[in-house]
Amino acid sequence: MNEDLLYLRPNIQVEPLFDYWYAWPHLIPPATAARNLTERHIKIMDSYINAPQVHANAVKNPKLLGGPFIDYGGKRIDEIRNLREQTKRMRPHLIELSNAIASLDDILRTQAKGLSLQPLYNMVPDILKGYVELVYDLNHNASFRIIEPLLYRSRYYDRSAQSLMLSVLTGDDRPFVLSTPRLESDSLFHLQAPFEHEVVDELFRLKTVPRRWGEIKEMLEAPEASERLVHSFLTPEPSPPYSPYRGSGMRWRYFGHACILLETSNLSMLFDPVLSYTYESNISRYTYQDLPDSIDYVVITHNHQDHVLFETLLQIRHRVRNFIVPASSGGFLQDPSLKLILKNIGFRNVIELDQMESLEVENGSITALPFLGEHSDLNVQCKAAHLVRIGNCSLLFAADSCNIEPRLYERLYSEIGDIDVIFLGMECDGAPLSWLYGPLLTRKIERAIDESRRLAGSNCDQAIDLVRRFNSKKAYVYAMGQEPWLGHIMSLKYTDQSRPIIESSRLIQECINHGIHAERLFGKKEVFIEEIN
Ligand SMILES: [Fe+2]
Ligand SMILES: [Fe+2]
């Protein structure tokens, strides 16, 4: 091990973890983290310990992809049991918080009948007192709002649960991570640091700025037993230099799913960052190596894990000047503030946009348009379809917006007029309510309710209405979760017979019939727009 200058290899997978579970946005706010800990993590571990073979069989069944099953082939039961016991031992306060939320829900269900809520404050579980406001909607349905900034300052926001797991990745075949905790092994290096820690940025700077082995070892506090492993993550080979766009128009590049980099000669914007590492593959793609050294804006459409991926966001944090996120509803359990999530894990310069609010950028603007649907009819406001104007060119990044109310777009059209290019997701089947939000519900949900309220995007008729409403010249179907490097977070594998594929193919044909350029993006795409003045 000599004293060469070394870089982090481009295929080092770095998984952000929360108590050994793959960290996604609901594992940061104390209230949603507590509910997921008791209602998802502990329940899945209980189930695995009782019937490991059921899990082993279920993960092989494509119909059950993304289900609550641990993917360890029915093995490693003792380790899962240890993790469960360690979780209970280390996080009693989160378990207490989760139970208090359930009790509060129960009190509101049984006691709040439309009369003043003031007497009920006495009944709020003690640990939640001062952290919640009790409220009715105008039909006298009671609920509570969490005073989120205060709860983050309490012992319920426990940074010690956060860490990073490093390993070598050689291909796209990553197992689904949201139902399987990561267990220690000889091929993994566990970096015990909260996400806000400066070592996180220092680690990822190593991809472009080399350092000596001695410094790196010290920075990562690698114990002697891990030295050989950590050294194998490094290389003296620099990454190829990045060529920024220098033309007088605009270039956009599709990185997979909803991730698009848009550049002019003096502006860069990256939408919903979800990036592939760099390794040999027969599917051509852009990777981390295809990012500018400095990104002016990262723009996020909504708070689902395929659009807010910490694994990518943490790796690029040090090179991003501003993060733009949609504003949340202010404390409802199902709609935690994305701004607070990012700030509490060390992101600076997070800007929230309300509906119809614009931010001026170089030679243009970003406007957060309303985004309906795709959230199981829950009151979730943290979602926006971003309209970007650069010069005279307009592009809409609609993500999973579902056109459940075409009148919205009629009204928007009278405000904003034509949109040149539309990017739209069409996951029109969508997972049921409980898949994502189940742990937040404190009463068992009827199957019919669960099945009817889905996380579904637009179908063909809804999509064509949107495209034609804005007289768009180009329509791109994206955010379909089909790139193989997303397998660890997506529970979707489509065939030609899958409805999202049939519906999006129909849309493309309809568009072409009407003289509109249309295609479904997959893997990689580069487009130049020459005229933007
Ligand atoms: Fe979504
Ligand atoms: Fe999505």
Short mmCIF file of C-alpha atoms and ligand atoms in Angstrom, two decimals, residues 302 304 306-307 374-375 400, ligand 1:
data_model
loop_
_atom_site.label_atom_id
_atom_site.label_comp_id
_atom_site.label_asym_id
_atom_site.label_seq_id
_atom_site.Cartn_x
_atom_site.Cartn_y
_atom_site.Cartn_z
CA HIS A 302 -42.15 14.66 -5.10
CA HIS A 304 -41.28 9.13 -3.25
CA ASP A 306 -37.57 6.74 -6.64
CA HIS A 307 -37.45 10.55 -6.90
CA GLU A 374 -50.51 9.33 -7.32
CA HIS A 375 -50.62 9.55 -3.52
CA ASP A 400 -45.97 10.92 -11.79
FE FE B 1 -44.41 8.78 -7.32
#
